[in-house]
XYZ file of C-alpha atoms in Angstrom:
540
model
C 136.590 59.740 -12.117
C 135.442 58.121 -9.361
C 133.352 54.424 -9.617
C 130.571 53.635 -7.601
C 129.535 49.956 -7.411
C 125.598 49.639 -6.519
C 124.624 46.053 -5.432
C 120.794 44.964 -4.100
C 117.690 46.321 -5.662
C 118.027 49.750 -5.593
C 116.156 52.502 -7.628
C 117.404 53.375 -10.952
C 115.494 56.110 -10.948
C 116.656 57.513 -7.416
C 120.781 57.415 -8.706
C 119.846 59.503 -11.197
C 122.199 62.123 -9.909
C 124.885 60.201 -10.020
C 124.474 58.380 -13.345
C 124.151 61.901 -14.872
C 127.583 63.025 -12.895
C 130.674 63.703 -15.073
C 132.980 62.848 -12.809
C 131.214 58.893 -11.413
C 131.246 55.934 -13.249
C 128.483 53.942 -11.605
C 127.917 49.864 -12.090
C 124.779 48.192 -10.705
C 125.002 44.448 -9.863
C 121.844 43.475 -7.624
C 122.707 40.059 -7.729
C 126.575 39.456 -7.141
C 127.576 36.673 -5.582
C 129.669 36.935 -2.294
C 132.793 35.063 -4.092
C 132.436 37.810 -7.427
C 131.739 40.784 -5.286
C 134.859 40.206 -3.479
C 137.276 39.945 -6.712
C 135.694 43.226 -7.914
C 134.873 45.067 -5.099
C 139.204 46.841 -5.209
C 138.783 48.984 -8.105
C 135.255 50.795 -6.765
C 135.638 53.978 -4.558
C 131.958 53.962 -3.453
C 129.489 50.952 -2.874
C 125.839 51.294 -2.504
C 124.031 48.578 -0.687
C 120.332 47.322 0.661
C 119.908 45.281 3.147
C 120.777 42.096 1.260
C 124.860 42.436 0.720
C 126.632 41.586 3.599
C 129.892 43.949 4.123
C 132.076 42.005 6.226
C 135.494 42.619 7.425
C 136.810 40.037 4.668
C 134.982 42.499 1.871
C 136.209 45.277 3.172
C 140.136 43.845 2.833
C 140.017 43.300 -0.475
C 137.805 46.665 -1.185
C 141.973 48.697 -1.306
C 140.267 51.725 -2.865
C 136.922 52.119 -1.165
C 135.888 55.223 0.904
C 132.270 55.072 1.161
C 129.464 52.675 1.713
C 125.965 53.620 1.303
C 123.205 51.827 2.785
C 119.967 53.274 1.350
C 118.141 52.565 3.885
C 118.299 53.574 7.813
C 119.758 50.639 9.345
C 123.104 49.237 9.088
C 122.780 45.589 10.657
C 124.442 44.055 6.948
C 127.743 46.337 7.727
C 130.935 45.496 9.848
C 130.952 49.230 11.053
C 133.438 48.883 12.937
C 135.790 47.319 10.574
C 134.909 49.678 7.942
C 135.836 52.488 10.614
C 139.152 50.696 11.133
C 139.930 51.065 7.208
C 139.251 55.047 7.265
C 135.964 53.932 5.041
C 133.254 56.273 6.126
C 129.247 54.601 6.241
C 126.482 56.495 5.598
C 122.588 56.186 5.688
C 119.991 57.831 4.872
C 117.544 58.230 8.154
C 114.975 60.110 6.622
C 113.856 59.059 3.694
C 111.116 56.339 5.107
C 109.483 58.822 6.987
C 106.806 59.714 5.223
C 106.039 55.976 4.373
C 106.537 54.836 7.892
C 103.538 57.058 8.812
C 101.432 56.134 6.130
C 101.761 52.190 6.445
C 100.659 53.191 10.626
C 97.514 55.377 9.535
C 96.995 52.616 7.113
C 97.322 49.828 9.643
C 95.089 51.237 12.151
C 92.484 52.228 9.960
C 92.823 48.605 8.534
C 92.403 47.668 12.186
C 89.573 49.773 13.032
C 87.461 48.643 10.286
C 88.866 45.400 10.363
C 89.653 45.233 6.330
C 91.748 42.278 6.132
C 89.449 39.595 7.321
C 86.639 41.000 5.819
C 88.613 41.027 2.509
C 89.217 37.751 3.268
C 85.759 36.107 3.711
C 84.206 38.546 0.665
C 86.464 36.971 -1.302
C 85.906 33.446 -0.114
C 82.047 34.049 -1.467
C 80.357 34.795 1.558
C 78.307 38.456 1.816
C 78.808 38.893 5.861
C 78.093 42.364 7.056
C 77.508 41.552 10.627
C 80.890 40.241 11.821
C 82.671 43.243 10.963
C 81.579 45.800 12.689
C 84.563 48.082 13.628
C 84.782 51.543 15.777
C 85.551 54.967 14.352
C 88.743 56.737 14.950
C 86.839 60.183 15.424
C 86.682 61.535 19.213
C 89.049 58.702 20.391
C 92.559 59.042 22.021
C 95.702 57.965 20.539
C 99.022 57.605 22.523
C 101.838 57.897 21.047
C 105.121 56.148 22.371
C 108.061 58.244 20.623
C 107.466 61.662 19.213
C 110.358 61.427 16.767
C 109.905 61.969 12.991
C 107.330 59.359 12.703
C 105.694 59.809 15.549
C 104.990 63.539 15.465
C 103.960 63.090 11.563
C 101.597 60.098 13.159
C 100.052 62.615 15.358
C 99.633 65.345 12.967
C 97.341 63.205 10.646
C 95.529 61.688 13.076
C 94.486 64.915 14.242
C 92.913 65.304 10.960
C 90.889 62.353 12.074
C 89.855 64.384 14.878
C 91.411 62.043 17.572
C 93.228 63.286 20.695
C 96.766 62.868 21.072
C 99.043 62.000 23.785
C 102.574 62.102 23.142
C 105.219 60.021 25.095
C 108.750 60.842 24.530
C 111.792 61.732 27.212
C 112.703 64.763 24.523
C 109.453 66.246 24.128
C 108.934 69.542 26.100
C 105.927 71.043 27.067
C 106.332 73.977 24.417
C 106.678 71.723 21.703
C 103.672 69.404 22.349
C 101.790 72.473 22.665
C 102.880 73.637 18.839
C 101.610 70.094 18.487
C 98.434 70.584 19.762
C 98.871 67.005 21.336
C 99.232 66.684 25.495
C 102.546 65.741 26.946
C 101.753 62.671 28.342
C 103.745 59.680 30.724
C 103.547 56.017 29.640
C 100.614 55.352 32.700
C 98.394 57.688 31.627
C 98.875 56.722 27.571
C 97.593 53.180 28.869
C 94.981 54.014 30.937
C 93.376 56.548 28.514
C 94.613 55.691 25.161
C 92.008 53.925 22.733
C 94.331 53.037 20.006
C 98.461 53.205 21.176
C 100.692 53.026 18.173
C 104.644 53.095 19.361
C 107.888 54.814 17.332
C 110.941 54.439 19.823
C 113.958 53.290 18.510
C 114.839 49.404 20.075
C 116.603 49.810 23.209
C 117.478 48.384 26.394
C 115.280 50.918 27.556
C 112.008 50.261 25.162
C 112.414 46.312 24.699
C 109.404 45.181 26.065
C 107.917 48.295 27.301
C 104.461 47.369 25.962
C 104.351 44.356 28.299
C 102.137 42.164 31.026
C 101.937 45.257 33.445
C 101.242 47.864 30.560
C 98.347 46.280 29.578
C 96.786 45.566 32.632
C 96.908 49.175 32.932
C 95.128 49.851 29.650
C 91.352 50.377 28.718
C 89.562 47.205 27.705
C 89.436 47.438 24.220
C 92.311 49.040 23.091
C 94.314 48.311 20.079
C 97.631 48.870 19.568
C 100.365 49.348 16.152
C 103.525 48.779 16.049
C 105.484 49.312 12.767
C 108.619 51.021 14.467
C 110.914 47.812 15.632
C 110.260 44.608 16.467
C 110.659 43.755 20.345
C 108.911 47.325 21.912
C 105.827 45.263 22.138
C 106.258 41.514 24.123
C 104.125 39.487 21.829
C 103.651 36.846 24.144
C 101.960 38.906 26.757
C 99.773 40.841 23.532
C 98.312 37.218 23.117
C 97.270 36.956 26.461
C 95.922 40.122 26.196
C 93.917 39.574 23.434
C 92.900 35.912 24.254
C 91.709 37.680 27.463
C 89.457 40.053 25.945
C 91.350 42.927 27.255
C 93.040 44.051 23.989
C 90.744 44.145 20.902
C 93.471 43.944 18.468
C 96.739 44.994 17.104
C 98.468 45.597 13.838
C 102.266 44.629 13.412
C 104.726 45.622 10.854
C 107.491 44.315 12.432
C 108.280 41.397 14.688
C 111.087 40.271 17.855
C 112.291 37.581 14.767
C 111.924 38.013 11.274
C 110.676 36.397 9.071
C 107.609 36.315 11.474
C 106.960 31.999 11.996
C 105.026 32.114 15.622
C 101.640 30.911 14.835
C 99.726 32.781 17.817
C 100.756 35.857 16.155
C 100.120 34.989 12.519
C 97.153 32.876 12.970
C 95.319 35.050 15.519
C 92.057 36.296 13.562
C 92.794 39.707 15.991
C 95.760 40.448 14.998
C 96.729 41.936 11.507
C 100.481 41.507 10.315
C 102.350 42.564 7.662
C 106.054 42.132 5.655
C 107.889 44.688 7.478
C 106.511 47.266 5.059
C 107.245 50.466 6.592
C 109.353 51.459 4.285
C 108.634 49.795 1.155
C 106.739 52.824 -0.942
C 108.042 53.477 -4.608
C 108.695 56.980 -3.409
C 110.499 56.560 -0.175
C 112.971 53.744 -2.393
C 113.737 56.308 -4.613
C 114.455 58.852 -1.731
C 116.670 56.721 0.105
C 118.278 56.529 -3.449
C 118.373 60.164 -4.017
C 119.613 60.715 -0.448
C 122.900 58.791 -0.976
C 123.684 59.615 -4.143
C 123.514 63.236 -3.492
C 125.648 62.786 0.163
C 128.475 60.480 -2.275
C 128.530 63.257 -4.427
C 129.151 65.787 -2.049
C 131.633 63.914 -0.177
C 133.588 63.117 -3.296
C 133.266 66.429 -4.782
C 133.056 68.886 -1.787
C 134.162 66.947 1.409
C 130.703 67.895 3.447
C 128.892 64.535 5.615
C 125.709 64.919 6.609
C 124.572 61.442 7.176
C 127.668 59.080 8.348
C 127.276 56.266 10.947
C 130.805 56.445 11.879
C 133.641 58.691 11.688
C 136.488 58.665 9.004
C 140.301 56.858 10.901
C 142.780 59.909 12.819
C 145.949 59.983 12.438
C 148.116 57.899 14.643
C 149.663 60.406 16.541
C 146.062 61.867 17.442
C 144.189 58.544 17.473
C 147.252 57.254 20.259
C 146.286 60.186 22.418
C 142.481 60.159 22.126
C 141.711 56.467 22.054
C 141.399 55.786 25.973
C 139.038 58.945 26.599
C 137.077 58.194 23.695
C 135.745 54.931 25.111
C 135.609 56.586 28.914
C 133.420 59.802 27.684
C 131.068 57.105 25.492
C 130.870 55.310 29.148
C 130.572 58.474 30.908
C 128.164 59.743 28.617
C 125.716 56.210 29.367
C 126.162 55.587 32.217
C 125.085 59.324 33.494
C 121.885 59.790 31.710
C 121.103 56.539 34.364
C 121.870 58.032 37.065
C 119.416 61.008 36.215
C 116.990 58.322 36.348
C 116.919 57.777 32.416
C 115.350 60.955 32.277
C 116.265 63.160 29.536
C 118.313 66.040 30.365
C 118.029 69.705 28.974
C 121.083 70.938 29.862
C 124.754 69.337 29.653
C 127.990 70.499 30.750
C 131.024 69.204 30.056
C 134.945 70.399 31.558
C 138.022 69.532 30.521
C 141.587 68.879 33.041
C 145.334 68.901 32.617
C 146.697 67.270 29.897
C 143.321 67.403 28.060
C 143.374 71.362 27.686
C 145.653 71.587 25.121
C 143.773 68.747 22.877
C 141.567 69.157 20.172
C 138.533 67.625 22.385
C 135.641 68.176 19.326
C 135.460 64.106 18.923
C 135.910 63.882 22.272
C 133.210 66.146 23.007
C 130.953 64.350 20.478
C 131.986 61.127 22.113
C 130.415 62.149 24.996
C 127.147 63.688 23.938
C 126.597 60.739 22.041
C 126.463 58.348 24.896
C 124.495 60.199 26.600
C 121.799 60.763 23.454
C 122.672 56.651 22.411
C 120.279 55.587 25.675
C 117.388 56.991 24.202
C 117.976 57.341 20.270
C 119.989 54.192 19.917
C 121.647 54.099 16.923
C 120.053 56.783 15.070
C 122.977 59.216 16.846
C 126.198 59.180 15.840
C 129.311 61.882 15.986
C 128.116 63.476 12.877
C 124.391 64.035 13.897
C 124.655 64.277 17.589
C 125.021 68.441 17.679
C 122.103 68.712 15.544
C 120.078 65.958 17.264
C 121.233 68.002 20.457
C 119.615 70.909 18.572
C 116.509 69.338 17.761
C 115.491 67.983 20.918
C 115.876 71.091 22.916
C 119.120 70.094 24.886
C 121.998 73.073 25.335
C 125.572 72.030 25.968
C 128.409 73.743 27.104
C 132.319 72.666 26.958
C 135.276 74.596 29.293
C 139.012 74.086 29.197
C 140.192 74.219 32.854
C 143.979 74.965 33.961
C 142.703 74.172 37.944
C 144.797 71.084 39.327
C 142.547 68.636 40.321
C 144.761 65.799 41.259
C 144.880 63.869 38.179
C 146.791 64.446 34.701
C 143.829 64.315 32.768
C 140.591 64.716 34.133
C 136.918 64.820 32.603
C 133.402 66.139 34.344
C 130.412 65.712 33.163
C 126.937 66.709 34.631
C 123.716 66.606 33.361
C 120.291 68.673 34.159
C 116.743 67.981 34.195
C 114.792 70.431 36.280
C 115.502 70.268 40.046
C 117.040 66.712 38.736
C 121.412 66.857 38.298
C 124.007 64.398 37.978
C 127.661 64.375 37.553
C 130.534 62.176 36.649
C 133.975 62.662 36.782
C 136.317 60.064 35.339
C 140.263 59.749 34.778
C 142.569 57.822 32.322
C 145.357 56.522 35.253
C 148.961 55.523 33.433
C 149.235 51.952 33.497
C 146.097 51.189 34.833
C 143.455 52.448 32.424
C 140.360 54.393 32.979
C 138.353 54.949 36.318
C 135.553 56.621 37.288
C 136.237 59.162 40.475
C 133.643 60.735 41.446
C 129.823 60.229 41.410
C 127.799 63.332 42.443
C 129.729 64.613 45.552
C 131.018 61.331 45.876
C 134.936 60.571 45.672
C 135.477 56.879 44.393
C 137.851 54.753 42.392
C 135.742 52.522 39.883
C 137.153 51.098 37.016
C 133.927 50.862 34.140
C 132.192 47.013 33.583
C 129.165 46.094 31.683
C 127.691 45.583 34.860
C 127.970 48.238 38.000
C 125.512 48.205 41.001
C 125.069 51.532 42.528
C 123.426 51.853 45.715
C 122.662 55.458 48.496
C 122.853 54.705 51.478
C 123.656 55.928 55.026
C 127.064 55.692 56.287
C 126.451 52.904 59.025
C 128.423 49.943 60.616
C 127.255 46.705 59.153
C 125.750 48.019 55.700
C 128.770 46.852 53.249
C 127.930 42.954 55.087
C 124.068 43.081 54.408
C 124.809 44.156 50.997
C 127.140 41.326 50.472
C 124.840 38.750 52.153
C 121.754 39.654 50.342
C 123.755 39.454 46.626
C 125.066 35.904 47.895
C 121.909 34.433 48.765
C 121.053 35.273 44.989
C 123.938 33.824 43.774
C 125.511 37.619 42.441
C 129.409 37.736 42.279
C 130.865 40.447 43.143
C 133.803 41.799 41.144
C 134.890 44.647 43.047
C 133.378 47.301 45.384
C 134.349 50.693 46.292
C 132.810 53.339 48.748
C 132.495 57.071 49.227
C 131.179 58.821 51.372
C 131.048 63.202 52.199
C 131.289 62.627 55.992
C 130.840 60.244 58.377
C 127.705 59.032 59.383
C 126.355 60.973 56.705
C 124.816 59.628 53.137
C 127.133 57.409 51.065
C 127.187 55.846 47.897
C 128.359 51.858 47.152
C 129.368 50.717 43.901
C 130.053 47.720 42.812
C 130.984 45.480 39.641
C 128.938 42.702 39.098
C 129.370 39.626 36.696
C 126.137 39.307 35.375
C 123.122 41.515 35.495
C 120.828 41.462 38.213
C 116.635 41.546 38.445
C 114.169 43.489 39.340
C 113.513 41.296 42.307
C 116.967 41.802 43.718
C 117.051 45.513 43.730
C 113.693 45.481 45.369
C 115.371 43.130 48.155
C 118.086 45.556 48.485
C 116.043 48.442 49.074
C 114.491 46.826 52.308
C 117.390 46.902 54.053
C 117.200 49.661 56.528
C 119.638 52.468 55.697
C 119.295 51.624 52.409
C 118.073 54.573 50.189
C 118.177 53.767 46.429
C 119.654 50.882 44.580
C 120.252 50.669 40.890
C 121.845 48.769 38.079
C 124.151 50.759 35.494
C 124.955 48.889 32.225
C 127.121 49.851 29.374
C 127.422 48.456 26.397
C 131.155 49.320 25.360
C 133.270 47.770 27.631
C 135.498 45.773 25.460
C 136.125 47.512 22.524
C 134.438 50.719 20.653
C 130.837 50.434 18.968
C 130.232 51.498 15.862
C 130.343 55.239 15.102
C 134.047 55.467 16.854
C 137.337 55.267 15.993
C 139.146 52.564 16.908
């Protein structure tokens, strides 16, 4: 028998399955206290959570017995990941279960912001009979941009075509043939703004997509345009939506979700313009009793037949395989980020991957995961992990392809990895050195010797007296530290490449500075996010 502890308010009616299982005992507690949860939480195998427990490392010590969490939801933010990952305790979700009502609350939302329900809601009720301040603008005939052509947003633009809008789809994964099954246009973020009537946006938060619907965005837009967000808080800069809208530019926008939560700025809540709701996107009786269903049936299975669909994380090695895959595990998640950059954040649709030396006779298959996920993470965030990544890869059109090389080339253990967009390539190799860690080595044609920081400037350039000086001036004069730097170049006098490590990042305005300086052909700032210690989803 196995006992499943459910804690939160979580459907009765979606557990079903597992209430009904012969072989679970299942306890629901929605209101434990921290203290009481912790004395009882070492004689559960499975616990099923909302967003309102909070599984910290402490829980998870005295939890002896546990082997699964399930958040029935989609994110994860109210779980130590990595401590349950530590403790062999696998985390699941359940990512698609919202879908549906994620796409209904946006239809609903713009329509509400079309028509311009809520206020007039408001004053009808008040006692006044005003049918001239209301006047709002069909969504027949108009356009509709669409940033993120995920789940959501490609269910978005299959109702809205029912409202006979046109669609324009944003999204670094979607191909041409797929936006033509669509029947929506591939479309970049500068023409979405400068033809879109109503923009609604579904990316996943990222370094990538915070504040992507910002000052310059909407000076590119229409006058009149309204925009939705019910994806993630932060995509859209609220501070420069208010100007927008105070300006007259932006007619009005509908928001789910917020950059904090609870929502408390005033411009936001107060704005007569703007219509704002709980963070609602999910909260449907259906989709609560699908997220329900969804974990139930994935504890089951995992208890019963061993099969994961839907885990955040992968379950502890063993310590003799875990001792010899731990370095290149956090190198290929590096690798994996920091090369999707250097293709100029574009997604790729082809990936290759080679294996060196002492590598060849490992069992590389996390390893390999390891590195397609860092490469998906810059775009998906943390909706890839090492369980999902080869179908995600699947889904969005990408091929892979993995060799085992006996060459020599130089090293003990060497990785490659090279990515292709079109006419677009780049490539990475990297090296785990005894006694002094990992290091990247080569960078396109590029020889180099790099070890991996949060913050590397990379910079083209032609191989010329005097350039390694200007570079150093020019990040002085803005007040840049420089950690290390290391050059390669093919030939001399040829093209070159600079990196260096930096302590903090460095602005827009500084690259821009850089690239004036003659000789200088491209200049760009790599980030990772993993340079201490693993994220979540690894082993560690």
């Amino acid at each position: 028998m196995y006992k499943v502890l459910v804690t939160d308010g979580i459907s009765q009616t979606g557990l079903k399955s597992l209430f009904d299982h012969p072989h679970f005992i299942v306890d629901r507690h929605p209101t434990l206290p921290t203290d009481e949860l912790k004395n009882r939480i070492g004689k559960y195998d499975a616990l099923i959570v909302r967003s309102q427990t909070k599984v910290t490392g402490d829980l998870l010590d005295a939890a002896v017995n546990l082997r699964v969490i399930a958040r029935a939801g989609v994110g994860v933010d109210n779980i130590d990941v990595q401590a349950a990952t530590k403790k062999g305790v696998i985390v699941i979700n359940a990512p698609g279960a919202n879908t549906i009502a994620a796409t209904e609350h946006t239809l609903a939302m713009m329509l509400a912001l079309a028509r311009k329900i809520p206020q007039a809601h408001q004053k009808t009720a008040s006692g006044e009979w005003d049918r001239n301040s209301f006047k709002g603008v069909e969504l027949y005939k108009k356009t509709l941009g669409i940033v993120g052509m995920g789940k959501i947003g490609t269910e978005v633009a299959k109702r809205a075509k029912s409202f006979g809008m046109n669609i324009l789809g944003f999204d670094p994964y979607l191909t041409d043939d797929r936006a033509k099954k669509l029947g929506i246009t591939k479309a970049g973020l500068d023409l979405i703004a400068a033809q879109s009537d109503f923009i609604t946006v579904h990316t996943p938060l990222t370094n990538d997509t915070r504040g992507i619907i910002n000052d310059a965005f909407f000076a590119k837009t229409k006058k009149g345009v309204r925009l939705v967000n019910c994806a993630r808080g932060g995509i859209i800069d609220e501070k420069a939506l208010v100007r927008a809208i105070q300006a007259g530019h932006v007619a009005g926008a509908a928001l789910d979700v917020f950059e904090k939560e609870p929502a408390a700025d005033p411009e936001i809540l107060h704005n007569p313009n703007i219509i704002v709701t709980p963070h609602l996107g999910a909260s449907t009786v259906e989709a609560q009793e699908k997220v329900a269903q969804e974990v139930s049936a994935e504890i089951i299975d995992i208890f019963e037949t061993q099969t994961i669909q839907n885990a955040v994380n992968m379950p502890q090695m063993s310590g003799e395989t875990q001792a010899k895959l731990q370095p290149y595990l956090l190198l290929g998640d590096q690798m994996g980020q920091l090369i999707i950059q250097l293709l100029k954040k574009q997604a790729p649709e082809k990936i290759n991957i080679h294996y060196y030396g002492d590598l060849i006779d490992e069992d590389t298959e996390l390893l390999t995961r390891t590195l397609l996920r860092g490469i998906l993470s810059y775009h998906l965030s943390d909706s890839v992990n090492l369980i999902n990544v080869l179908h995600l890869l699947k889904e969005q059109g990408v091929s892979y392809n993995v060799q085992k090389n006996t060459a020599d080339k130089g090293f003990a253990n060497y990785m490659e990895l090279s990515v292709i967009q079109g006419t677009e390539s780049a490539r990475i190799g990297a090296t785990v050195l005894n006694g002094y860690g990992a290091r990247i080595v080569k960078i396109n044609k590029y020889r180099i010797d790099v070890k991996p920081e949060k913050y590397l400037l990379y910079i083209k350039h032609q191989d010329v007296p005097g350039m390694i000086g200007k570079v150093g001036s020019l990040l002085g004069d803005y007040q840049m530290n420089i950690g290390t730097m290391q050059v390669g170049r093919a030939e001399v006098g040829g093209e070159a490449i600079m990196v260096l490590t930096l302590d903090k990042a460095l602005g827009a305005e500084v690259l821009r500075e850089l690239t004036l300086i003659e000789g200088l052909i491209e200049a760009q700032l790599l980030e990772l996010t993993n340079v201490d210690s693993l994220e979540s989803g690894f082993v560690e």
